[in-house]
JSON list of C-alpha atoms in Angstrom, two decimals:
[
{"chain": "A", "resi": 1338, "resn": "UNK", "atom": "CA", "xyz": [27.63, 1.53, 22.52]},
{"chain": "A", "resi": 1339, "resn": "UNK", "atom": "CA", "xyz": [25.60, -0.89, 21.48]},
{"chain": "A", "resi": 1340, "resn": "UNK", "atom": "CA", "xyz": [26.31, -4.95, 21.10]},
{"chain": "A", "resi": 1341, "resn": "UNK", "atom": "CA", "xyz": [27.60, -5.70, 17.65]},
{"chain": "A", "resi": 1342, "resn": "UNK", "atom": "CA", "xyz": [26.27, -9.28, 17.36]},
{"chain": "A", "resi": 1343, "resn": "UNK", "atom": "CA", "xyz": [27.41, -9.73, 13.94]},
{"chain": "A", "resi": 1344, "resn": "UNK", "atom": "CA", "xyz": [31.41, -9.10, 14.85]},
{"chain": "A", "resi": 1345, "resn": "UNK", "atom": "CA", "xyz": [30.50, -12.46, 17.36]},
{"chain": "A", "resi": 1346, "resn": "UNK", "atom": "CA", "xyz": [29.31, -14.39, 14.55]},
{"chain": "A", "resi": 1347, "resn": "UNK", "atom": "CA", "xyz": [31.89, -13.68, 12.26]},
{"chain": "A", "resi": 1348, "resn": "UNK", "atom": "CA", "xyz": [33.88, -14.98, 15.08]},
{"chain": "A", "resi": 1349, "resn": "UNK", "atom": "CA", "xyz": [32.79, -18.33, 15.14]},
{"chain": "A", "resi": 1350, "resn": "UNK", "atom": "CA", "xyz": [31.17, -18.49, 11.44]},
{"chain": "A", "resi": 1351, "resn": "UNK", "atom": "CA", "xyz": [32.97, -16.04, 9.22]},
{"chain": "A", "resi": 1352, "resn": "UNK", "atom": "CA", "xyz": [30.68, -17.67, 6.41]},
{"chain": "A", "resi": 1353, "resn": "UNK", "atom": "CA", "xyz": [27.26, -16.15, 7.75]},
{"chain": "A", "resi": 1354, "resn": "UNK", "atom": "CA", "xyz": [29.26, -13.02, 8.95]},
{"chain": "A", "resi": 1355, "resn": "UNK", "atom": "CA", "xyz": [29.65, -12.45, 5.38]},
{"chain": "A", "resi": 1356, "resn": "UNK", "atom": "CA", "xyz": [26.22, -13.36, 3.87]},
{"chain": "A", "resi": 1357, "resn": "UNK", "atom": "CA", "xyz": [25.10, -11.17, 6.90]},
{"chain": "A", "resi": 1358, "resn": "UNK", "atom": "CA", "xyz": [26.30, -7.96, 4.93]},
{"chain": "A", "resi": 1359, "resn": "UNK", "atom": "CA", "xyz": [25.27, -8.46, 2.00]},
{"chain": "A", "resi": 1360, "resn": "UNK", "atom": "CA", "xyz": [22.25, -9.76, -0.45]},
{"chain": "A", "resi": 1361, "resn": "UNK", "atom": "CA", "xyz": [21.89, -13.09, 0.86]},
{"chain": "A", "resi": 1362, "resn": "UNK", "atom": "CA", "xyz": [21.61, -11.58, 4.67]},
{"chain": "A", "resi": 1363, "resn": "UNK", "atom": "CA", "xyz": [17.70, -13.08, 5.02]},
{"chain": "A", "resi": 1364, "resn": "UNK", "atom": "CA", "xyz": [18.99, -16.86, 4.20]},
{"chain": "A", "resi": 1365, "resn": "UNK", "atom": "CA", "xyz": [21.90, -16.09, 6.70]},
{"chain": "A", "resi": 1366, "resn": "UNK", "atom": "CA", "xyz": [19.53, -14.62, 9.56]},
{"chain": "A", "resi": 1367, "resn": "UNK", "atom": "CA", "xyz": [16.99, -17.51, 9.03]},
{"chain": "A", "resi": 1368, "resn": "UNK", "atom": "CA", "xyz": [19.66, -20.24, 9.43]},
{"chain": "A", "resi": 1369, "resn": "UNK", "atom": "CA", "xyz": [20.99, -18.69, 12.40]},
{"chain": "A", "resi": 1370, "resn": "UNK", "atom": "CA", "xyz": [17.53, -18.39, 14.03]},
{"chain": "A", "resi": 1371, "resn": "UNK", "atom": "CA", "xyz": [17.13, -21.89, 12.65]},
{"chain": "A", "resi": 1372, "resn": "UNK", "atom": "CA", "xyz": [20.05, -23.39, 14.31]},
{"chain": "A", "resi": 1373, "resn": "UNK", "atom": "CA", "xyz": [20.66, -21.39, 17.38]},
{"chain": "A", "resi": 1374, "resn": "UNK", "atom": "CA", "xyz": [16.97, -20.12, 18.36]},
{"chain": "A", "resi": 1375, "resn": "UNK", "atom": "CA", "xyz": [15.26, -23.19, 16.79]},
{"chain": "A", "resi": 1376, "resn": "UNK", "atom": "CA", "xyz": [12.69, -21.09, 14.95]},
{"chain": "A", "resi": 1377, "resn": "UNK", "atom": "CA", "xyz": [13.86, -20.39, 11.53]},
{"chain": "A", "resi": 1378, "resn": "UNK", "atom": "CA", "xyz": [10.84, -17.93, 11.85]},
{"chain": "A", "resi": 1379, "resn": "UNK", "atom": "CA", "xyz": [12.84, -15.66, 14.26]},
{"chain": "A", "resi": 1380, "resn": "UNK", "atom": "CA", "xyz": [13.51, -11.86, 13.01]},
{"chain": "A", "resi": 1381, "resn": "UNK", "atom": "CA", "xyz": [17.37, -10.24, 12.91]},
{"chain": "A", "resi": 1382, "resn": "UNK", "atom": "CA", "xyz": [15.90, -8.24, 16.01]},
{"chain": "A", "resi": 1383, "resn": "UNK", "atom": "CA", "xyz": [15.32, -11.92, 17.93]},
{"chain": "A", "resi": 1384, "resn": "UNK", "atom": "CA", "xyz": [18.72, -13.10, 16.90]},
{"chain": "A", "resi": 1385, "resn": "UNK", "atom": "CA", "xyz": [20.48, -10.48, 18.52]},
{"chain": "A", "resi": 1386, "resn": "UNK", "atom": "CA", "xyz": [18.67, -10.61, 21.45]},
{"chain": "A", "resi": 1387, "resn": "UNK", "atom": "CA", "xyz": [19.48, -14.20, 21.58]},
{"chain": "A", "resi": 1388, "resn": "UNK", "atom": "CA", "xyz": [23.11, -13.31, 21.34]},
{"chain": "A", "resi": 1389, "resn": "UNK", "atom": "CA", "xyz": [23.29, -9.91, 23.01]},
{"chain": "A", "resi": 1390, "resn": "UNK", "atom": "CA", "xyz": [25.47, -10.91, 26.28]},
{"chain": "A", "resi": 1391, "resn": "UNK", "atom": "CA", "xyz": [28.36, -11.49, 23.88]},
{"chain": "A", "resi": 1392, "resn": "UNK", "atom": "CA", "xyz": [29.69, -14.24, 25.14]},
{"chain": "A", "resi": 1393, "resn": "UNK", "atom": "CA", "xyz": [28.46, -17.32, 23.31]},
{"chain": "A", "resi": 1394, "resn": "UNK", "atom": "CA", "xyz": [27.99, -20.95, 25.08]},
{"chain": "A", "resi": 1395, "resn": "UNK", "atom": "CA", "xyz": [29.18, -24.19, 23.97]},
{"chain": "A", "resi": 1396, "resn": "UNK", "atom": "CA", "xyz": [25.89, -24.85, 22.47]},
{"chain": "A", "resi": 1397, "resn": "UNK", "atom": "CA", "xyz": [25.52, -21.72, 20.65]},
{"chain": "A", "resi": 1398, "resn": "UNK", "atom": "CA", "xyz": [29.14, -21.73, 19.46]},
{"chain": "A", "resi": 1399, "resn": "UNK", "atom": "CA", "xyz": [27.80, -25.35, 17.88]},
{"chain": "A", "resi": 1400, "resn": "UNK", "atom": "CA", "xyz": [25.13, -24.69, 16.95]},
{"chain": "A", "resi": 1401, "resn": "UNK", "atom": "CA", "xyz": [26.29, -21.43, 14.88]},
{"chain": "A", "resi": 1402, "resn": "UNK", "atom": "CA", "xyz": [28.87, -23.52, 13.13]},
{"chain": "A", "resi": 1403, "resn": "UNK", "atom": "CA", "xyz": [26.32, -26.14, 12.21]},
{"chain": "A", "resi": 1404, "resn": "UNK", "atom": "CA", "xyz": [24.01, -23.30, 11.13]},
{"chain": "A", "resi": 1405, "resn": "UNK", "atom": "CA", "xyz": [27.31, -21.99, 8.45]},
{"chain": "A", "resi": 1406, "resn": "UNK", "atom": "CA", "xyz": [27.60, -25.43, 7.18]},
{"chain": "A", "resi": 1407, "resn": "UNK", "atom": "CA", "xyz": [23.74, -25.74, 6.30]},
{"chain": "A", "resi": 1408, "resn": "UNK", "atom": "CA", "xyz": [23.98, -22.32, 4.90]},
{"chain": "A", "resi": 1409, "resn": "UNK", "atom": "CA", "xyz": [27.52, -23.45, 2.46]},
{"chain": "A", "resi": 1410, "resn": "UNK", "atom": "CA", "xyz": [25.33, -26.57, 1.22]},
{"chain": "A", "resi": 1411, "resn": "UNK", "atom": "CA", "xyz": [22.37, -24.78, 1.12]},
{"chain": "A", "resi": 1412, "resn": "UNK", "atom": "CA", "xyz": [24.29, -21.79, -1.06]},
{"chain": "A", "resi": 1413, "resn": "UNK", "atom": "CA", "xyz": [26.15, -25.03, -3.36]},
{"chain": "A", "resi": 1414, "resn": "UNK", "atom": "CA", "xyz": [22.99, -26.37, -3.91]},
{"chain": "A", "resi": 1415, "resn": "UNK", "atom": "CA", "xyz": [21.59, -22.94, -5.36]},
{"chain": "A", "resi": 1416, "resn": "UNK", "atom": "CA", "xyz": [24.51, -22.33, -7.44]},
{"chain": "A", "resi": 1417, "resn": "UNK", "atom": "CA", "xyz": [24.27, -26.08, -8.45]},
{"chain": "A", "resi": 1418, "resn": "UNK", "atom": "CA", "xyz": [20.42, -25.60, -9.83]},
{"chain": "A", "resi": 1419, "resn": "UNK", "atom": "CA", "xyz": [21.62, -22.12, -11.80]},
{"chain": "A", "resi": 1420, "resn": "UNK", "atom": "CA", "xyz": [24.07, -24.22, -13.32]},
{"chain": "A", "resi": 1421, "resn": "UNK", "atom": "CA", "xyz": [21.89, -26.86, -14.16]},
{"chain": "A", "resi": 1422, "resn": "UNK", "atom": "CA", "xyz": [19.42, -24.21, -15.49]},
{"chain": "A", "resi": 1423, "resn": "UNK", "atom": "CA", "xyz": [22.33, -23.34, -17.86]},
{"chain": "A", "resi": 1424, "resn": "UNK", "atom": "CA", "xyz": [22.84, -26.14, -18.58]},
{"chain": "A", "resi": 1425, "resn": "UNK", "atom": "CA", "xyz": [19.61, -26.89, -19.44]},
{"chain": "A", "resi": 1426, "resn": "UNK", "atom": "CA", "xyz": [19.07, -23.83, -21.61]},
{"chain": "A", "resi": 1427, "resn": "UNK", "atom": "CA", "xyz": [22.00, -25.05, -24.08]},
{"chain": "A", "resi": 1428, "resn": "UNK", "atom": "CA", "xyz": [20.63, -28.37, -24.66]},
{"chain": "A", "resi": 1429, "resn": "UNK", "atom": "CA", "xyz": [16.90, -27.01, -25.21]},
{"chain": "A", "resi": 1430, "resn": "UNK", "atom": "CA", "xyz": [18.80, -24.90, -27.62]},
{"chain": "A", "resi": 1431, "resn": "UNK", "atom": "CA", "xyz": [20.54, -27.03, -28.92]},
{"chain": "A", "resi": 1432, "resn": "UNK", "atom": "CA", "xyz": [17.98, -29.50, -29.22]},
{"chain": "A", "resi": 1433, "resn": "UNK", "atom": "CA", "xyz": [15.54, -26.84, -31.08]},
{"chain": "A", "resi": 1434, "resn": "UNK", "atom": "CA", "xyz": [18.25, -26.52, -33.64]},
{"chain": "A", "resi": 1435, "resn": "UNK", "atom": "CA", "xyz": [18.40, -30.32, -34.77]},
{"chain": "A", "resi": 1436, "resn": "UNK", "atom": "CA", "xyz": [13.94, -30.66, -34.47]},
{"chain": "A", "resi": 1437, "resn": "UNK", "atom": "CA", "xyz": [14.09, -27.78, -36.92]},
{"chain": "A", "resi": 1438, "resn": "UNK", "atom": "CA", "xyz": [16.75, -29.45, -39.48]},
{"chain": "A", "resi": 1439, "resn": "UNK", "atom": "CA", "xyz": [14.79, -32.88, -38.85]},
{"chain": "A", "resi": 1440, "resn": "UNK", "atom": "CA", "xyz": [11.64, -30.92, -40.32]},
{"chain": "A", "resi": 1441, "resn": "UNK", "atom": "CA", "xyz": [13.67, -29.15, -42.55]},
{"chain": "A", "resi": 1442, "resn": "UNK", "atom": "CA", "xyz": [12.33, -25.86, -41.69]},
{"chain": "A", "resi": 1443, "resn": "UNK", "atom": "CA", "xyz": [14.47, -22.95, -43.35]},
{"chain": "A", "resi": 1444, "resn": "UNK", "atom": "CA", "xyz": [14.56, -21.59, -39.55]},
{"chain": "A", "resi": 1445, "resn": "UNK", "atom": "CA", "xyz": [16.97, -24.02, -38.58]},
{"chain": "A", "resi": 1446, "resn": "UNK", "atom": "CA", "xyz": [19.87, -22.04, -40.39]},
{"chain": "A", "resi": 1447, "resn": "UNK", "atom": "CA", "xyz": [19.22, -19.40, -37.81]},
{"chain": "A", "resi": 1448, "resn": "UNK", "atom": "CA", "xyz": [21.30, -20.63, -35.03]},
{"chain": "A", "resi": 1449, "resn": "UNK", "atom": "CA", "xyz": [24.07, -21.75, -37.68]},
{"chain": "A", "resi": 1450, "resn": "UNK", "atom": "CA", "xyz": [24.21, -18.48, -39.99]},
{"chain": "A", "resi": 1451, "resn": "UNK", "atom": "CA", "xyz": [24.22, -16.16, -36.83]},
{"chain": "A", "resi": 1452, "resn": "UNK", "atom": "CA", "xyz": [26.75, -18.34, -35.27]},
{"chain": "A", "resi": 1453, "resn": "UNK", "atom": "CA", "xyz": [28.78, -17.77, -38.81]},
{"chain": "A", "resi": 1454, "resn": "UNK", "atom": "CA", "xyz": [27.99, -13.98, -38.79]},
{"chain": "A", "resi": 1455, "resn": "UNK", "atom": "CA", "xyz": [29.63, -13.42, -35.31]},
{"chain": "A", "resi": 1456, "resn": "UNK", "atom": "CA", "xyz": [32.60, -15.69, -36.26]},
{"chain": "A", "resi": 1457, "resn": "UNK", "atom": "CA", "xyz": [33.76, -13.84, -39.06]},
{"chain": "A", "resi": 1458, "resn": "UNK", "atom": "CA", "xyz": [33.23, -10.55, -37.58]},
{"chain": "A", "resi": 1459, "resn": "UNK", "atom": "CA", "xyz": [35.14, -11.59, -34.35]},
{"chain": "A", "resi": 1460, "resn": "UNK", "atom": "CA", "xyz": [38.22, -12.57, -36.35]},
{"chain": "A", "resi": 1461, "resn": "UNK", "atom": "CA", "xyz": [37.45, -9.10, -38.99]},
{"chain": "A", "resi": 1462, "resn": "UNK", "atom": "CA", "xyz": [37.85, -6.91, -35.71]},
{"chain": "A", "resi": 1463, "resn": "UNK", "atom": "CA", "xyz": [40.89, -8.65, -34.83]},
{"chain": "A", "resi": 1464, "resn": "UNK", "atom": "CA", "xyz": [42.43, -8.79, -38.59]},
{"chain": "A", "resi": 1465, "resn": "UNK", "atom": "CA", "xyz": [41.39, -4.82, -38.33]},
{"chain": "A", "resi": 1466, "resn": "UNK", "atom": "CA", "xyz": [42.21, -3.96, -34.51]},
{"chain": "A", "resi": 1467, "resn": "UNK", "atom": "CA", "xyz": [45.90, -5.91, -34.81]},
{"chain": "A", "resi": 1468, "resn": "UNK", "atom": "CA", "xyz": [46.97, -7.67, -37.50]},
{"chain": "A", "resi": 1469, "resn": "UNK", "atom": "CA", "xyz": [46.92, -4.67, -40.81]},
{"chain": "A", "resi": 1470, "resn": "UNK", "atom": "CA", "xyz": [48.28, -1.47, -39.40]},
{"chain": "A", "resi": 1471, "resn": "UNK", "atom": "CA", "xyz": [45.82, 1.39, -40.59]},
{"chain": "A", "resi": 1472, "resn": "UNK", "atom": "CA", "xyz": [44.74, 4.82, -40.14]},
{"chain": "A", "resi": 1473, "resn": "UNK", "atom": "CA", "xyz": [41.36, 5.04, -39.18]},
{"chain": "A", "resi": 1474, "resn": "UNK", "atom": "CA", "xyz": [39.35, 7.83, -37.69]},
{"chain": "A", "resi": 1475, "resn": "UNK", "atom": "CA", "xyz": [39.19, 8.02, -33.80]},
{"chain": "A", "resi": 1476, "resn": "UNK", "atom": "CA", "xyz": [35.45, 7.50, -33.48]},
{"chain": "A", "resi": 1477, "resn": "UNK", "atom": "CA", "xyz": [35.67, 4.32, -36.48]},
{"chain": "A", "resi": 1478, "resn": "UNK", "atom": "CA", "xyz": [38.60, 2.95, -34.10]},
{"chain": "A", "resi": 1479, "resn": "UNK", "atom": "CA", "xyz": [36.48, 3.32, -30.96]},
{"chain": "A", "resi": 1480, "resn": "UNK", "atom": "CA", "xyz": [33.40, 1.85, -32.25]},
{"chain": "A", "resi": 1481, "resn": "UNK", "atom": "CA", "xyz": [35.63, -1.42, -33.82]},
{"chain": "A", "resi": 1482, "resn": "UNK", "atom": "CA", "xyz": [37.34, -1.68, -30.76]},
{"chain": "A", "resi": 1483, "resn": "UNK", "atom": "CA", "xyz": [33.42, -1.37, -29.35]},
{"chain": "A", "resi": 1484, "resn": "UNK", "atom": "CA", "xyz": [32.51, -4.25, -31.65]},
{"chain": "A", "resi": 1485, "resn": "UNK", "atom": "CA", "xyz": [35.01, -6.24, -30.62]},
{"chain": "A", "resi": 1486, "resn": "UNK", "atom": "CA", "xyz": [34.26, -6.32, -26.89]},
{"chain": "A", "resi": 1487, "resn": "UNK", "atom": "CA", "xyz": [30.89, -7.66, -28.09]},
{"chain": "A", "resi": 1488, "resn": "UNK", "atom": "CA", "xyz": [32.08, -9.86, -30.43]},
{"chain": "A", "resi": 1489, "resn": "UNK", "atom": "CA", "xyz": [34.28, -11.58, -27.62]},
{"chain": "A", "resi": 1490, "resn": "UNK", "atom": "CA", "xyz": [31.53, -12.14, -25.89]},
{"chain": "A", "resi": 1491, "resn": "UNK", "atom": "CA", "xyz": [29.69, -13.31, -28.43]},
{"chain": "A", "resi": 1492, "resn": "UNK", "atom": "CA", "xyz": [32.09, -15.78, -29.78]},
{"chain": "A", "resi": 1493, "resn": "UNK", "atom": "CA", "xyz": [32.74, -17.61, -26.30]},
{"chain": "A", "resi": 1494, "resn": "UNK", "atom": "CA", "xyz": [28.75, -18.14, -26.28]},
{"chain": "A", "resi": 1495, "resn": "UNK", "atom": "CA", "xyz": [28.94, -19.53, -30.18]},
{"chain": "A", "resi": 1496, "resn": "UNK", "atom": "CA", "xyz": [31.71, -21.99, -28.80]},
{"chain": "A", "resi": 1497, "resn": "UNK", "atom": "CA", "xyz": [29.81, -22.95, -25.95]},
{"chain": "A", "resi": 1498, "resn": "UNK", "atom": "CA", "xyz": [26.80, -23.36, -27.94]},
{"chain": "A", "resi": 1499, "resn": "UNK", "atom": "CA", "xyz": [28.98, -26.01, -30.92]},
{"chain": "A", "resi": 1500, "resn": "UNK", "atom": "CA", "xyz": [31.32, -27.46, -28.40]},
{"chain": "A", "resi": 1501, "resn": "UNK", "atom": "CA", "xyz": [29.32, -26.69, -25.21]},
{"chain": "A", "resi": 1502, "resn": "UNK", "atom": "CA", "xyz": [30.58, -25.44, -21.99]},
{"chain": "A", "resi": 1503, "resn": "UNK", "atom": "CA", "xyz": [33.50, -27.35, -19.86]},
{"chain": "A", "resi": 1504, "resn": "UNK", "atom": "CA", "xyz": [33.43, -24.76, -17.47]},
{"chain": "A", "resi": 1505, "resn": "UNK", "atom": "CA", "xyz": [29.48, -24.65, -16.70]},
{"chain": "A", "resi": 1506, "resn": "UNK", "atom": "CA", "xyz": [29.81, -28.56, -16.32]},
{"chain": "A", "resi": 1507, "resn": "UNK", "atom": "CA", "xyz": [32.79, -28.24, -14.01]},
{"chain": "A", "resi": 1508, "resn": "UNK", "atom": "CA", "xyz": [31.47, -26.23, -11.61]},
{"chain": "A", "resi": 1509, "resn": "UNK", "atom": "CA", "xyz": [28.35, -28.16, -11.72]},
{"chain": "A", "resi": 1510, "resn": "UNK", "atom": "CA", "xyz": [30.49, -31.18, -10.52]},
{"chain": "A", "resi": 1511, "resn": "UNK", "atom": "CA", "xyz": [32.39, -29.13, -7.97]},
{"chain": "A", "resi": 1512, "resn": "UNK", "atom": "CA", "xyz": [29.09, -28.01, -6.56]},
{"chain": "A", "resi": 1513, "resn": "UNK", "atom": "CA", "xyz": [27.69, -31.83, -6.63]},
{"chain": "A", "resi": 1514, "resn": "UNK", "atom": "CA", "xyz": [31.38, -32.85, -4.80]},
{"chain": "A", "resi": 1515, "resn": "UNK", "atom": "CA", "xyz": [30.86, -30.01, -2.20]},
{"chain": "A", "resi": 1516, "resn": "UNK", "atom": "CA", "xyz": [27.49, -31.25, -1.10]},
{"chain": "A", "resi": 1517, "resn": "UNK", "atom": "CA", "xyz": [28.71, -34.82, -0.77]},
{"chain": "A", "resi": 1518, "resn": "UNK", "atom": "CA", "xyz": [31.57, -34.09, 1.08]},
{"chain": "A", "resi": 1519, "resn": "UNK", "atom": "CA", "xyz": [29.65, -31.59, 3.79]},
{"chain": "A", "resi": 1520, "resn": "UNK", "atom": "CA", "xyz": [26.52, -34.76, 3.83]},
{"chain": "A", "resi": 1521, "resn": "UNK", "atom": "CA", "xyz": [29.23, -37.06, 4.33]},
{"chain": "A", "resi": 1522, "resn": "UNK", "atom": "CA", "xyz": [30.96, -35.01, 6.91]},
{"chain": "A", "resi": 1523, "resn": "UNK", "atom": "CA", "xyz": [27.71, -35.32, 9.02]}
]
């Protein structure tokens, strides 16, 4: 049988235990190596050599458990710049929008008509779907109820684009608290 020297990770660091299976498992392996080999270099194959007698020592266990918390900041800080990204995208948008009304290009109604278009056809599919009880043909009911799954998606991204996005900046600030508390934990 052989040594399963992921089960004694998730052990002491169920955090990298569970990056380990799945898409982030490279990041995981090279903090490990990182923190417990000192050569962030190190392959999956030299890791579990490293840790193949099963029994961990003090300075491993430590060492693995400082090698989880790099990994959490390291994983905030990631989902911290896709935020910002997001951010970022709205506000270029955004920004695009009032350069083209400041020129008075006719392009600048593009963002504000589509915006209008998706609006009214949101609240049509819902005046339709719920509101007047009618007859319609199976495949006309299917492809409203069709249009309004898009629609709701659509109209959430018109309201974040007008009013902007509470929850985008939220978990921006989470992921800003989270690294300061693990820094300051140091």
């Amino acid at each position: 049988m052989d040594f399963d020297w992921k089960a004694t990770i998730g052990a002491v660091a169920p955090g990298l235990a569970t990056a380990l299976g799945g898409p982030l498992a490279g990041a995981a392996v090279k903090v490990i190596a990182d923190k417990v080999l000192g050569r962030p270099d190190a392959s999956e194959q030299d890791v579990a050599a490293a840790l193949a007698s099963g029994s961990l020592t003090g300075e491993q266990i430590v060492a693995l458990k400082a090698a989880e918390q790099t990994f959490q900041v390291e994983m905030a800080k990631v989902d911290q710049a896709t935020q910002a990204a997001a951010i970022d995208d709205t506000k270029s948008a955004r920004q695009q929008t009032v350069d083209l009304a400041k020129e008075q290009s006719s392009i600048a109604w593009g963002a504000p008509v589509v915006s209008t278009l998706i609006v009214v056809g949101y609240f049509f599919c819902i005046y339709r779907l719920f509101i007047v009880p009618a007859d319609l043909p199976p495949n006309a009911f299917q492809l409203l109820n069709v249009m309004f799954g898009a629609l709701s998606i659509a109209f959430g991204q018109v309201c974040n684009y007008w009013l902007g996005s509470s929850a985008g900046s939220r978990r921006a600030g989470d992921a800003v608290r989270k690294i300061a508390e693990q820094a300051g934990a140091r």
